[in-house]
Coordinates of C-alpha atoms in Angstrom, one line a residue:
Chain A
M1 CA 20.7 -14.1 -9.6
V2 CA 18.2 -11.3 -8.5
I3 CA 15.7 -9.7 -10.8
A4 CA 14.8 -6.1 -9.2
P5 CA 13.4 -3.3 -11.1
W6 CA 14.5 -0.6 -8.4
P7 CA 17.3 0.7 -9.2
S8 CA 18.1 3.3 -6.3
W9 CA 17.4 0.1 -4.4
I10 CA 19.9 -2.0 -6.2
L11 CA 22.5 1.2 -5.3
D12 CA 21.6 1.2 -1.8
L13 CA 22.3 -2.3 -1.8
A14 CA 25.7 -2.1 -3.6
E15 CA 27.0 0.9 -1.8
D16 CA 27.0 -1.5 1.2
G17 CA 28.7 -4.5 -0.4
L18 CA 25.8 -6.6 -0.8
L19 CA 26.0 -6.6 -4.4
A20 CA 28.7 -7.8 -7.0
D21 CA 30.1 -5.4 -9.8
V22 CA 29.3 -6.1 -13.1
S23 CA 31.1 -4.0 -15.8
A24 CA 33.0 -6.8 -17.1
Q25 CA 29.7 -8.8 -18.0
V26 CA 27.7 -5.3 -19.2
D27 CA 28.3 -3.9 -22.4
S28 CA 27.7 0.0 -21.6
S29 CA 27.8 1.0 -25.4
K30 CA 25.1 -0.8 -26.0
F31 CA 22.7 0.6 -23.4
V32 CA 21.3 4.6 -23.2
Q33 CA 22.4 6.2 -20.3
A34 CA 18.8 6.1 -18.8
Y35 CA 18.7 2.6 -18.6
L36 CA 22.9 1.7 -17.1
G37 CA 23.2 5.2 -15.6
P38 CA 20.7 4.7 -12.3
V39 CA 22.8 1.3 -11.2
T40 CA 26.6 2.8 -12.1
S41 CA 28.2 4.2 -8.9
G42 CA 32.0 4.9 -8.9
G43 CA 32.6 4.0 -12.3
A44 CA 31.7 0.9 -11.7
V45 CA 27.9 -1.0 -13.0
Y46 CA 26.1 -3.3 -10.6
A47 CA 23.2 -4.4 -12.3
A48 CA 22.2 -5.1 -16.3
P49 CA 19.2 -3.8 -18.0
F50 CA 17.1 -6.7 -18.9
K51 CA 14.0 -5.6 -20.2
V52 CA 12.2 -2.8 -20.4
S53 CA 8.1 -1.9 -20.3
G54 CA 7.9 1.4 -22.0
K55 CA 5.8 3.7 -20.8
P56 CA 5.0 5.7 -24.5
G57 CA 1.4 7.3 -24.2
F58 CA -2.5 7.2 -23.8
W59 CA -3.8 4.0 -25.1
Y60 CA -7.3 3.4 -26.2
R61 CA -9.9 1.6 -28.5
E62 CA -9.3 2.7 -32.2
S63 CA -12.9 1.6 -33.0
F64 CA -14.3 3.3 -30.2
F65 CA -12.1 6.5 -31.4
A66 CA -13.5 5.9 -34.7
D67 CA -17.4 5.6 -34.4
N68 CA -17.2 8.8 -31.7
G69 CA -15.1 10.7 -35.3
L70 CA -12.3 10.9 -32.5
T71 CA -8.7 11.4 -33.5
A72 CA -5.2 11.0 -31.5
P73 CA -3.9 14.5 -30.4
A74 CA -0.7 16.3 -31.8
T75 CA -0.6 18.7 -29.8
Y76 CA -1.5 19.5 -26.6
E77 CA -4.1 22.2 -27.0
E78 CA -5.7 18.8 -29.2
F79 CA -5.5 16.9 -26.0
T80 CA -7.9 19.1 -24.2
T81 CA -9.9 19.0 -26.6
L82 CA -10.1 15.6 -26.8
L83 CA -10.4 15.6 -22.9
A84 CA -13.2 17.8 -23.4
D85 CA -15.2 15.4 -26.3
L86 CA -14.5 12.2 -24.2
S87 CA -16.0 13.7 -21.7
E88 CA -19.1 14.4 -23.4
I89 CA -19.9 11.2 -24.5
E90 CA -22.2 8.9 -23.2
G91 CA -21.7 6.8 -21.6
V92 CA -18.7 7.7 -20.5
E93 CA -17.3 8.5 -16.8
A94 CA -14.3 9.8 -17.4
A95 CA -12.5 10.4 -20.3
V96 CA -8.9 9.2 -18.6
A97 CA -8.9 5.9 -16.2
S98 CA -6.1 6.6 -13.9
G99 CA -5.3 3.0 -12.4
N100 CA -4.5 2.2 -8.9
G101 CA -2.1 0.0 -6.7
D102 CA 0.5 0.8 -5.0
G103 CA 1.2 4.3 -6.9
W104 CA 2.8 2.8 -9.7
P105 CA -0.2 4.0 -12.5
L106 CA -0.7 7.8 -10.9
S107 CA 3.2 8.5 -10.8
D108 CA 4.0 7.3 -14.3
T109 CA 0.8 9.1 -15.7
T110 CA 1.9 12.5 -13.0
E111 CA 5.7 11.9 -15.5
A112 CA 4.5 11.5 -18.8
F113 CA 3.1 15.1 -17.3
I114 CA 6.4 16.4 -15.9
I115 CA 8.3 15.6 -18.6
G116 CA 5.4 16.5 -21.7
L117 CA 5.0 19.7 -20.3
G118 CA 8.3 20.5 -18.4
G119 CA 10.3 18.8 -20.6
Y120 CA 12.7 16.1 -20.6
Q121 CA 15.2 18.4 -18.6
L122 CA 12.7 18.7 -16.4
Q123 CA 12.5 14.9 -14.9
E124 CA 16.1 14.7 -15.3
N125 CA 16.6 17.9 -12.4
L126 CA 14.1 16.4 -10.2
I127 CA 16.1 12.9 -10.2
S128 CA 19.5 15.0 -10.0
G129 CA 18.4 17.5 -7.9
A130 CA 19.3 20.1 -10.0
T131 CA 15.5 21.3 -9.7
A132 CA 13.9 21.7 -6.7
F133 CA 9.9 20.0 -6.3
T134 CA 9.0 23.4 -4.5
S135 CA 10.1 25.3 -8.2
A136 CA 7.8 27.0 -9.6
E137 CA 8.4 25.0 -12.9
T138 CA 7.3 22.1 -11.5
K139 CA 4.3 23.5 -9.5
A140 CA 3.7 24.6 -13.3
V141 CA 2.5 21.2 -14.3
F142 CA 0.9 20.1 -11.1
E143 CA -1.0 23.5 -11.7
E144 CA -1.9 22.3 -14.9
L145 CA -2.9 18.6 -13.8
A146 CA -4.8 19.8 -10.7
D147 CA -7.2 21.5 -13.2
L148 CA -7.3 18.6 -15.4
L149 CA -8.4 17.0 -12.5
Q150 CA -10.6 19.1 -10.8
A151 CA -12.8 19.0 -14.5
G152 CA -13.6 16.1 -14.1
Y153 CA -11.6 14.2 -16.7
F154 CA -9.9 11.7 -14.7
S155 CA -12.2 8.4 -12.9
V156 CA -10.7 7.6 -9.7
P157 CA -8.3 5.7 -9.4
D158 CA -9.7 1.4 -8.9
D159 CA -7.8 -1.1 -9.8
W160 CA -5.4 -0.8 -12.1
Q161 CA -6.4 -4.7 -13.6
T162 CA -10.0 -3.3 -13.9
Q163 CA -9.2 -0.4 -15.6
L164 CA -8.2 -1.9 -19.2
Q165 CA -11.7 -4.0 -18.9
R166 CA -13.8 -0.5 -18.7
L167 CA -10.7 1.5 -21.0
Y168 CA -12.6 -1.4 -23.6
D169 CA -16.0 -1.3 -22.6
G170 CA -15.7 2.6 -23.3
T171 CA -16.1 3.7 -19.6
Y172 CA -13.2 5.8 -20.6
G173 CA -11.4 6.6 -23.8
I174 CA -7.1 7.0 -23.1
Y175 CA -5.5 5.3 -19.8
F176 CA -2.3 6.2 -19.8
Q177 CA 0.0 3.1 -19.1
G178 CA 3.2 0.9 -19.8
S179 CA 3.9 -1.2 -23.4
F180 CA 3.3 -4.6 -21.2
V181 CA -0.4 -4.0 -21.2
T182 CA -0.3 -5.6 -24.5
T183 CA -0.1 -8.7 -23.3
L184 CA -3.2 -8.9 -20.7
P185 CA -6.8 -8.8 -21.2
P186 CA -8.4 -7.7 -23.3
F187 CA -6.1 -6.3 -25.1
S188 CA -3.9 -8.8 -25.8
E189 CA -7.1 -10.5 -27.6
N190 CA -7.5 -7.3 -29.2
L191 CA -4.4 -6.1 -30.5
E192 CA -5.7 -4.4 -34.1
D193 CA -8.0 -2.8 -32.4
I194 CA -6.3 -1.2 -29.8
G195 CA -3.5 1.8 -30.8
F196 CA -1.5 4.6 -28.9
F197 CA -0.8 8.0 -28.7
P198 CA 2.8 9.9 -26.8
F199 CA 1.9 12.7 -24.9
P200 CA 1.7 15.7 -27.0
E201 CA 5.0 17.5 -27.9
T202 CA 6.5 15.2 -25.7
T203 CA 10.2 15.5 -25.6
G204 CA 11.2 12.2 -23.5
A205 CA 9.7 9.2 -22.5
T206 CA 10.3 6.9 -19.8
G207 CA 10.7 3.5 -19.7
S208 CA 10.6 1.2 -16.0
V209 CA 13.4 -1.2 -16.9
D210 CA 13.6 -4.7 -14.6
Y211 CA 17.8 -5.3 -14.4
A212 CA 19.8 -9.1 -13.1
V213 CA 21.9 -8.3 -10.2
M214 CA 24.4 -10.9 -8.8
P215 CA 25.2 -11.0 -4.9
S216 CA 28.8 -11.0 -4.0
V217 CA 28.2 -13.8 -1.8
T218 CA 27.1 -16.9 -4.5
E219 CA 28.7 -18.9 -4.0
N220 CA 29.0 -20.0 -8.2
M221 CA 30.3 -16.7 -9.0
D222 CA 31.5 -17.7 -12.3
E223 CA 28.2 -19.5 -13.6
A224 CA 26.1 -15.9 -12.1
R225 CA 28.7 -13.8 -14.3
Q226 CA 27.7 -16.3 -17.2
L227 CA 23.7 -15.7 -16.3
I228 CA 24.6 -12.0 -16.4
E229 CA 26.7 -11.4 -19.6
F230 CA 23.6 -14.1 -21.4
L231 CA 20.4 -11.8 -19.9
A232 CA 22.0 -8.5 -20.7
G233 CA 22.7 -9.6 -24.5
A234 CA 21.2 -8.8 -27.7
E235 CA 20.7 -13.4 -27.7
A236 CA 18.7 -13.4 -24.7
Q237 CA 16.7 -10.1 -25.1
E238 CA 15.7 -11.0 -28.3
I239 CA 14.7 -13.8 -26.8
M240 CA 12.0 -11.7 -24.2
V241 CA 11.0 -9.0 -26.8
Q242 CA 9.6 -12.5 -28.9
E243 CA 7.1 -13.2 -25.8
G244 CA 5.5 -10.0 -26.1
G245 CA 5.2 -6.9 -24.4
F246 CA 8.7 -6.0 -22.8
L247 CA 11.3 -3.6 -24.7
A248 CA 14.8 -5.1 -25.1
A249 CA 17.2 -2.6 -22.7
N250 CA 20.5 -3.7 -25.0
S251 CA 20.2 -1.3 -28.2
D252 CA 21.8 -4.8 -30.9
V253 CA 18.3 -6.7 -31.0
P254 CA 16.7 -6.0 -34.5
E255 CA 13.6 -4.4 -35.2
S256 CA 12.2 -7.7 -36.8
A257 CA 12.2 -9.4 -33.2
Y258 CA 9.6 -7.2 -32.1
S259 CA 5.5 -7.7 -33.3
P260 CA 4.1 -5.0 -34.2
A261 CA 2.4 -3.7 -31.2
D262 CA 5.6 -4.0 -29.9
L263 CA 7.0 -2.4 -32.3
Q264 CA 5.5 0.6 -32.5
V265 CA 6.2 1.5 -29.3
V266 CA 10.2 1.6 -30.1
Q267 CA 9.6 3.5 -33.1
V268 CA 7.7 6.4 -30.4
M269 CA 10.6 5.7 -27.9
Q270 CA 13.5 6.2 -30.3
M271 CA 12.2 9.8 -31.3
V272 CA 12.0 10.7 -27.6
N273 CA 15.1 11.8 -25.1
L274 CA 15.0 8.5 -23.0
V275 CA 14.3 9.7 -19.2
S276 CA 14.4 7.3 -15.9
D277 CA 11.9 6.2 -13.9
L278 CA 11.5 9.2 -11.8
D279 CA 10.3 7.2 -8.6
D280 CA 11.9 4.5 -9.0
T281 CA 15.6 6.2 -9.5
I282 CA 15.3 8.6 -6.1
G283 CA 13.6 5.3 -3.9
N284 CA 12.5 5.8 -0.9
P285 CA 11.0 7.1 1.3
F286 CA 10.9 9.2 -1.5
Q287 CA 9.0 6.6 -3.5
Q288 CA 6.6 5.8 -0.9
T289 CA 5.1 9.7 -0.3
F290 CA 5.2 10.0 -4.3
W291 CA 2.3 7.7 -4.7
G292 CA 0.9 7.9 -1.2
Q293 CA 0.4 12.4 -2.2
L294 CA -0.8 11.0 -6.1
K295 CA -3.6 9.1 -4.8
A296 CA -4.9 12.1 -2.4
F297 CA -3.9 15.1 -5.4
W298 CA -6.3 12.7 -7.3
V299 CA -9.2 12.6 -5.3
D300 CA -8.9 16.3 -4.1
P301 CA -6.7 18.3 -6.2
T302 CA -8.1 20.9 -4.9
M303 CA -5.7 20.3 -1.7
D304 CA -2.5 22.7 -1.3
L305 CA 0.4 21.5 -3.8
D306 CA 2.4 24.1 -1.9
T307 CA 2.3 21.9 1.0
M308 CA 2.2 19.0 -1.0
L309 CA 5.8 19.9 -2.9
Q310 CA 7.1 20.6 0.3
T311 CA 6.4 16.9 1.0
L312 CA 8.2 15.2 -1.9
Q313 CA 10.3 17.3 -1.2
D314 CA 11.4 16.9 2.0
D315 CA 11.6 12.5 1.4
Y316 CA 13.4 13.4 -1.7
E317 CA 15.9 14.9 0.5
A318 CA 16.2 11.6 3.4
S319 CA 16.7 9.9 0.3
G320 CA 20.0 11.1 -0.2
S321 CA 20.0 11.3 -3.7
Chain B
M1 CA 11.5 -28.5 49.2
N2 CA 14.5 -30.6 48.0
L3 CA 17.0 -29.8 45.7
R4 CA 15.4 -32.9 43.2
Q5 CA 12.0 -31.2 43.6
T6 CA 13.0 -28.2 42.1
K7 CA 15.7 -29.8 39.3
I8 CA 13.0 -31.9 37.8
P9 CA 10.2 -29.2 36.9
L10 CA 12.8 -26.6 35.6
F11 CA 14.3 -29.9 33.5
F12 CA 11.1 -29.6 31.8
L13 CA 11.0 -26.0 31.7
A14 CA 13.9 -25.4 30.4
P15 CA 13.0 -25.6 26.7
T16 CA 10.1 -23.4 26.7
I17 CA 12.8 -20.7 28.7
L18 CA 15.0 -21.3 25.9
L19 CA 12.0 -21.3 23.0
L20 CA 10.9 -18.4 24.6
T21 CA 15.0 -16.2 25.0
L22 CA 15.4 -17.2 21.7
F23 CA 12.4 -16.2 20.3
V24 CA 10.9 -13.2 22.1
I25 CA 13.4 -12.4 25.1
F26 CA 16.7 -11.7 23.0
P27 CA 14.6 -10.1 19.6
V28 CA 13.0 -7.7 22.4
V29 CA 15.9 -6.6 23.8
N30 CA 17.9 -6.5 20.9
T31 CA 14.8 -4.6 18.9
V32 CA 15.6 -1.6 22.2
Y33 CA 19.1 -1.7 21.7
I34 CA 19.1 -1.1 18.0
S35 CA 16.4 1.7 18.6
F36 CA 19.8 3.4 20.0
L37 CA 22.2 2.9 17.6
D38 CA 22.7 4.3 13.9
E39 CA 23.2 3.0 10.9
D40 CA 26.6 3.3 11.8
D41 CA 25.6 1.0 14.7
A42 CA 27.0 4.5 16.8
F43 CA 25.1 4.8 20.2
V44 CA 22.9 7.5 19.4
G45 CA 21.0 8.2 22.4
T46 CA 17.1 8.7 21.5
A47 CA 17.4 10.6 18.2
N48 CA 15.7 7.4 16.4
Y49 CA 12.5 8.6 18.6
E50 CA 13.2 11.8 18.0
K51 CA 13.3 10.6 14.4
M52 CA 10.1 9.4 14.5
F53 CA 8.3 11.6 16.2
S54 CA 9.5 13.9 13.3
K55 CA 8.0 11.9 11.1
R56 CA 4.7 13.0 9.1
D57 CA 3.5 9.9 9.0
F58 CA 4.1 9.2 12.2
W59 CA 2.5 12.3 14.5
N60 CA 0.6 14.7 12.4
P61 CA -2.4 15.7 15.1
S62 CA -2.4 19.5 14.1
N63 CA -4.9 18.0 11.1
L64 CA -7.3 16.6 14.0
I65 CA -7.0 19.5 16.0
E66 CA -7.8 21.8 13.1
G67 CA -10.1 19.5 12.7
K68 CA -9.7 18.7 8.9
A69 CA -9.0 15.2 7.8
P70 CA -6.0 12.5 8.0
P71 CA -3.1 12.0 7.7
Y72 CA -2.9 12.4 12.0
G73 CA 0.0 10.2 11.8
A74 CA -0.6 6.9 13.0
L75 CA 0.1 7.0 16.3
V76 CA -3.2 8.9 16.0
H77 CA -4.3 6.1 13.9
N78 CA -4.3 3.6 16.2
G79 CA -5.4 5.4 18.4
I80 CA -8.8 6.3 17.0
W81 CA -9.1 2.7 15.8
I82 CA -8.7 1.4 19.2
V83 CA -11.4 4.6 20.2
L84 CA -13.6 3.4 18.1
H85 CA -13.4 -0.8 17.3
L86 CA -13.4 -1.9 20.9
P87 CA -16.5 -0.5 21.7
L88 CA -18.1 -1.8 18.6
S89 CA -16.8 -5.0 18.5
L90 CA -17.2 -5.5 22.6
F91 CA -21.1 -4.1 21.4
F92 CA -21.7 -6.3 19.1
G93 CA -20.6 -9.3 20.4
L94 CA -22.8 -9.1 23.3
L95 CA -25.8 -8.3 21.1
L96 CA -24.5 -11.0 18.5
A97 CA -24.0 -13.6 21.9
L98 CA -27.7 -12.4 23.5
L99 CA -29.6 -12.4 20.9
L100 CA -28.2 -15.4 18.9
R101 CA -28.5 -17.9 22.6
D102 CA -31.1 -20.6 22.7
V103 CA -32.3 -20.2 19.3
K104 CA -32.8 -22.1 16.9
G105 CA -30.3 -22.2 13.8
G106 CA -28.2 -20.2 16.0
A107 CA -24.7 -21.9 16.0
I108 CA -24.8 -21.7 12.3
I109 CA -25.6 -18.5 12.1
K110 CA -22.6 -18.0 14.6
S111 CA -20.3 -19.5 12.4
V112 CA -21.0 -17.5 9.7
V113 CA -20.3 -15.0 11.7
F114 CA -17.0 -16.2 12.6
L115 CA -15.8 -16.4 9.1
G116 CA -14.3 -13.1 9.6
M117 CA -12.3 -14.6 11.9
V118 CA -11.0 -17.5 10.3
I119 CA -10.1 -15.3 6.5
P120 CA -6.8 -14.4 6.2
M121 CA -6.7 -10.2 6.9
T122 CA -5.4 -9.9 4.1
V123 CA -8.4 -11.6 2.2
G124 CA -10.6 -9.4 4.4
G125 CA -9.0 -6.7 3.2
I126 CA -9.0 -7.0 -0.4
L127 CA -12.5 -8.1 0.3
L128 CA -13.2 -5.1 2.0
R129 CA -11.5 -2.8 -1.2
F130 CA -15.0 -4.4 -2.9
V131 CA -17.6 -4.1 -0.2
Y132 CA -16.6 -0.4 -0.5
N133 CA -16.0 -0.3 -4.6
D134 CA -18.1 2.6 -5.6
K135 CA -18.9 0.3 -8.8
A136 CA -19.3 -3.1 -7.3
G137 CA -19.7 -2.4 -3.2
I138 CA -22.3 -3.5 -1.2
V139 CA -22.3 -1.0 1.1
N140 CA -22.6 2.1 -2.1
E141 CA -25.4 -0.2 -3.3
F142 CA -27.4 0.1 -0.1
L143 CA -26.7 3.5 0.4
R144 CA -28.7 4.0 -3.4
V145 CA -30.9 1.8 -2.3
I146 CA -31.8 4.1 0.8
G147 CA -31.9 6.9 -1.1
L148 CA -29.0 8.2 0.1
G149 CA -27.2 7.8 -3.9
D150 CA -25.2 11.2 -3.9
L151 CA -23.2 9.7 -1.0
T152 CA -21.8 6.9 -3.1
R153 CA -17.7 6.7 -3.6
T154 CA -14.6 4.5 -3.3
W155 CA -15.2 4.4 0.2
T156 CA -11.1 3.5 0.4
A157 CA -9.8 6.2 -2.4
Y158 CA -10.4 9.4 -0.1
P159 CA -8.4 10.2 3.0
Q160 CA -11.6 11.5 4.6
T161 CA -12.9 8.0 4.4
I162 CA -10.7 5.6 4.1
L163 CA -10.1 5.3 8.0
L164 CA -13.7 4.7 9.3
A165 CA -14.2 3.0 6.3
L166 CA -11.3 0.3 7.4
I167 CA -12.3 0.7 11.0
L168 CA -16.3 -0.5 10.4
G169 CA -14.9 -2.8 7.9
T170 CA -12.5 -4.9 10.7
V171 CA -15.7 -4.6 13.1
W172 CA -17.4 -7.3 10.8
I173 CA -14.2 -8.9 11.0
W174 CA -13.7 -9.4 14.6
T175 CA -17.0 -9.0 16.2
G176 CA -17.0 -12.9 15.6
F177 CA -14.3 -12.9 18.2
S178 CA -15.9 -11.3 20.9
M179 CA -19.5 -13.0 19.9
I180 CA -17.7 -16.9 20.7
V181 CA -16.0 -15.1 24.1
Y182 CA -19.5 -13.8 25.2
S183 CA -21.1 -16.7 23.9
A184 CA -19.0 -18.9 26.2
G185 CA -19.4 -16.8 29.2
L186 CA -23.3 -16.4 29.0
E187 CA -22.6 -20.4 29.0
G188 CA -21.2 -20.1 32.4
I189 CA -23.2 -17.6 34.0
P190 CA -25.1 -20.0 36.2
K191 CA -29.7 -20.2 35.0
E192 CA -30.7 -20.0 39.2
L193 CA -28.9 -16.5 39.5
F194 CA -31.8 -15.8 37.0
E195 CA -34.1 -17.5 38.7
A196 CA -33.7 -16.7 41.7
A197 CA -33.5 -13.0 40.4
K198 CA -37.2 -13.1 38.3
I199 CA -38.8 -14.6 41.4
D200 CA -38.2 -11.5 43.6
G201 CA -39.0 -9.2 40.0
A202 CA -36.2 -8.1 38.2
S203 CA -36.7 -6.5 35.1
R204 CA -35.1 -8.3 32.7
W205 CA -33.1 -4.9 31.9
R206 CA -32.2 -5.6 35.8
R207 CA -31.1 -8.8 35.6
F208 CA -29.1 -8.2 32.7
W209 CA -27.0 -4.9 33.9
R210 CA -27.1 -6.8 38.2
I211 CA -26.5 -9.8 36.8
T212 CA -25.2 -10.6 33.0
V213 CA -23.0 -8.3 33.1
P214 CA -20.4 -8.3 36.3
M215 CA -20.8 -12.7 35.4
L216 CA -19.3 -11.6 32.5
R217 CA -16.0 -9.5 33.7
P218 CA -13.5 -12.1 32.9
A219 CA -14.7 -12.5 29.6
T220 CA -15.3 -8.8 28.8
I221 CA -11.1 -8.0 30.3
I222 CA -10.1 -11.2 27.6
V223 CA -12.4 -9.6 24.8
I224 CA -10.7 -5.9 25.6
T225 CA -6.9 -7.9 26.2
M226 CA -6.7 -9.3 21.9
T227 CA -8.8 -6.9 20.9
L228 CA -6.4 -3.8 21.7
L229 CA -4.1 -6.0 21.0
W230 CA -4.7 -6.4 17.7
E231 CA -5.4 -3.0 16.9
L232 CA -2.3 -2.1 18.1
K233 CA -0.9 -4.3 15.7
I234 CA -2.6 -4.1 12.6
F235 CA -1.0 -4.0 9.7
D236 CA -2.0 -6.3 6.6
I237 CA -6.0 -4.9 5.7
V238 CA -3.8 -1.5 5.8
W239 CA -1.1 -3.1 3.6
V240 CA -4.0 -4.6 0.9
I241 CA -6.3 -1.7 0.8
Q242 CA -4.3 1.0 0.1
Q243 CA -0.6 0.6 1.8
G244 CA -0.8 3.6 4.3
G245 CA -2.2 6.3 1.8
P246 CA -3.5 8.2 0.6
G247 CA -1.2 10.6 1.6
G248 CA -1.3 8.4 4.7
A249 CA -4.0 8.3 5.8
S250 CA -4.4 5.5 7.0
M251 CA -1.1 4.7 8.4
V252 CA -0.4 2.8 11.6
M253 CA 2.5 1.6 13.3
A254 CA 3.4 -2.4 12.8
L255 CA 3.2 -0.8 8.6
M256 CA 5.4 2.0 9.4
M257 CA 7.7 0.2 10.9
Y258 CA 7.7 -2.0 7.8
L259 CA 8.3 0.6 5.5
E260 CA 11.1 2.1 7.5
A261 CA 13.2 -1.0 8.3
F262 CA 12.4 -2.4 4.4
L263 CA 12.4 0.1 2.2
N264 CA 13.6 2.9 3.3
R265 CA 16.8 0.4 5.4
S266 CA 16.0 3.0 8.4
F267 CA 16.5 -0.1 10.9
G268 CA 17.1 2.6 13.8
T269 CA 13.9 4.0 13.3
A270 CA 12.1 0.7 12.4
A271 CA 13.2 -0.3 16.1
A272 CA 12.6 2.6 17.4
I273 CA 8.9 2.7 16.2
A274 CA 9.1 -1.1 17.2
T275 CA 9.8 -0.3 20.6
M276 CA 7.0 1.7 20.9
L277 CA 5.0 -0.7 20.3
T278 CA 6.1 -3.5 22.0
V279 CA 6.0 -0.7 25.4
L280 CA 2.1 -0.3 24.4
T281 CA 1.3 -3.3 23.8
F282 CA 2.7 -4.7 26.6
G283 CA 1.9 -2.4 29.1
F284 CA -2.0 -2.8 27.9
A285 CA -1.7 -6.8 28.1
A286 CA -0.2 -6.7 31.5
Y287 CA -2.4 -4.0 33.0
M288 CA -5.3 -6.7 31.9
V289 CA -3.6 -9.5 33.3
Y290 CA -3.2 -7.9 36.6
R291 CA -7.4 -7.1 36.4
M292 CA -8.3 -10.7 35.4
V293 CA -5.8 -12.1 38.2
K294 CA -6.9 -10.0 40.5
E295 CA -11.3 -10.4 39.2

């Protein structure tokens, strides 16, 4: 059995006959379509959703906000005002921390804007191909993001874990990240001073899912199926959420199993439409291109958007989605 | 030569030939074969090579021709790496070998310089990330000290500067190799040649140009060969720093081959890139070996 977080890669392996059909081990009524859909092909489920890193919104230090008279925004207008206010605070280098690494911190932030400004249906349509990356509505989202980048509201991307410390130090004001950051220092040591707010007025949220898959050639078929069934079930996932930082994919896991910080994330995500992660679902070569283009876009928001979006569309088509 | 005299050498060579065949010749031939197949193992001629050249990440020289910032494509990036990295590594390696010759403590300094060669390349890449970092990096601190604070930035975050930053960073890593080879070469030059030239009134520059440089030709060929091969195969440092980004501005052929094979699962295209890399490295290596034998 293997744990893998990339649904498109999982489906590629399944199409090559390398993964076992685990439909009988996964009770589909316990999982939302956003988690199960990307690993289903031809009616067969090839992976069991195990744990979820919710991407609920922008994290901040509550005492920092209180000291500077700031409040979490409820509307997008309040959000842009907050960015401007944060930029004016002495010692703050940029309103929003930007994480570097493979590129996923930037893609997570971008997807929040796609969903927040374009609606959850835009993300779903981009994944399905119903809407092209070169469409006017997609371009509008990137134009807005370009304006914010040009205004200097986002930092230059740097090591995503270092940015957590810098957020806590007050170098940056807010940071879009997954819920797993509550397990990392300095957040884990100061949970009472950490809060988050969702992208204002958003209709959706994504979660990065870790799936359990079973090679079709495993020698211990029965035992592997038993393990998959266990991991997909509420009991295993309840044990997992009690460790903190991650959410259960199985809806039968009770709220009492979560820490207060994680429960907040669960409750926020229950209020919106859950959407699949864009680049994880589409896969490669799109994902690598998406990450690379965002890294360039973040440091040069004046780059030609039409060229960038066409590049994304070309690699979306090459990904065979 | 009788049969026994032929059989005995063959007997001792057989394990080497077997290993070479299994682990070098067969994989190379098989890779070339795969480069002419599609995902269904059907023969498609040069389609994979055409696909390779159609990818912006591999071949995008228009930006270079128009005087714009990278990306120019992996093939061009490797070429730029060779054009800049090779002469700089040669120059600094020779300079350090000359300066540290017969100097007290020279061996210790050479060891420090050689550290770059000893550390794993992935560690070297992580070090370079810090070296070029806006907040923590020594490069930016140096710029601030000499009054060029306006130029400070995280050099590996920008398409305009990442390729140059990587190349200059790897000059530091690789110079230890050329320094050591040249040091050994210098020790092999007979001192009598310099003494005779001095007696004849030859200046220091003339002695360097007419004796040292020609006598170091075998060492130079070795340095050029090994450096070229290293520049063509560079992968780990690029991966660690920005995975070929941002926007493909630091993509190199070996990394692209890896991405095509293991992320995109496009084995035909990956094999085409691998074949091109093999042809280029083999071509350079064969020419250099020919030059060495000729010398």
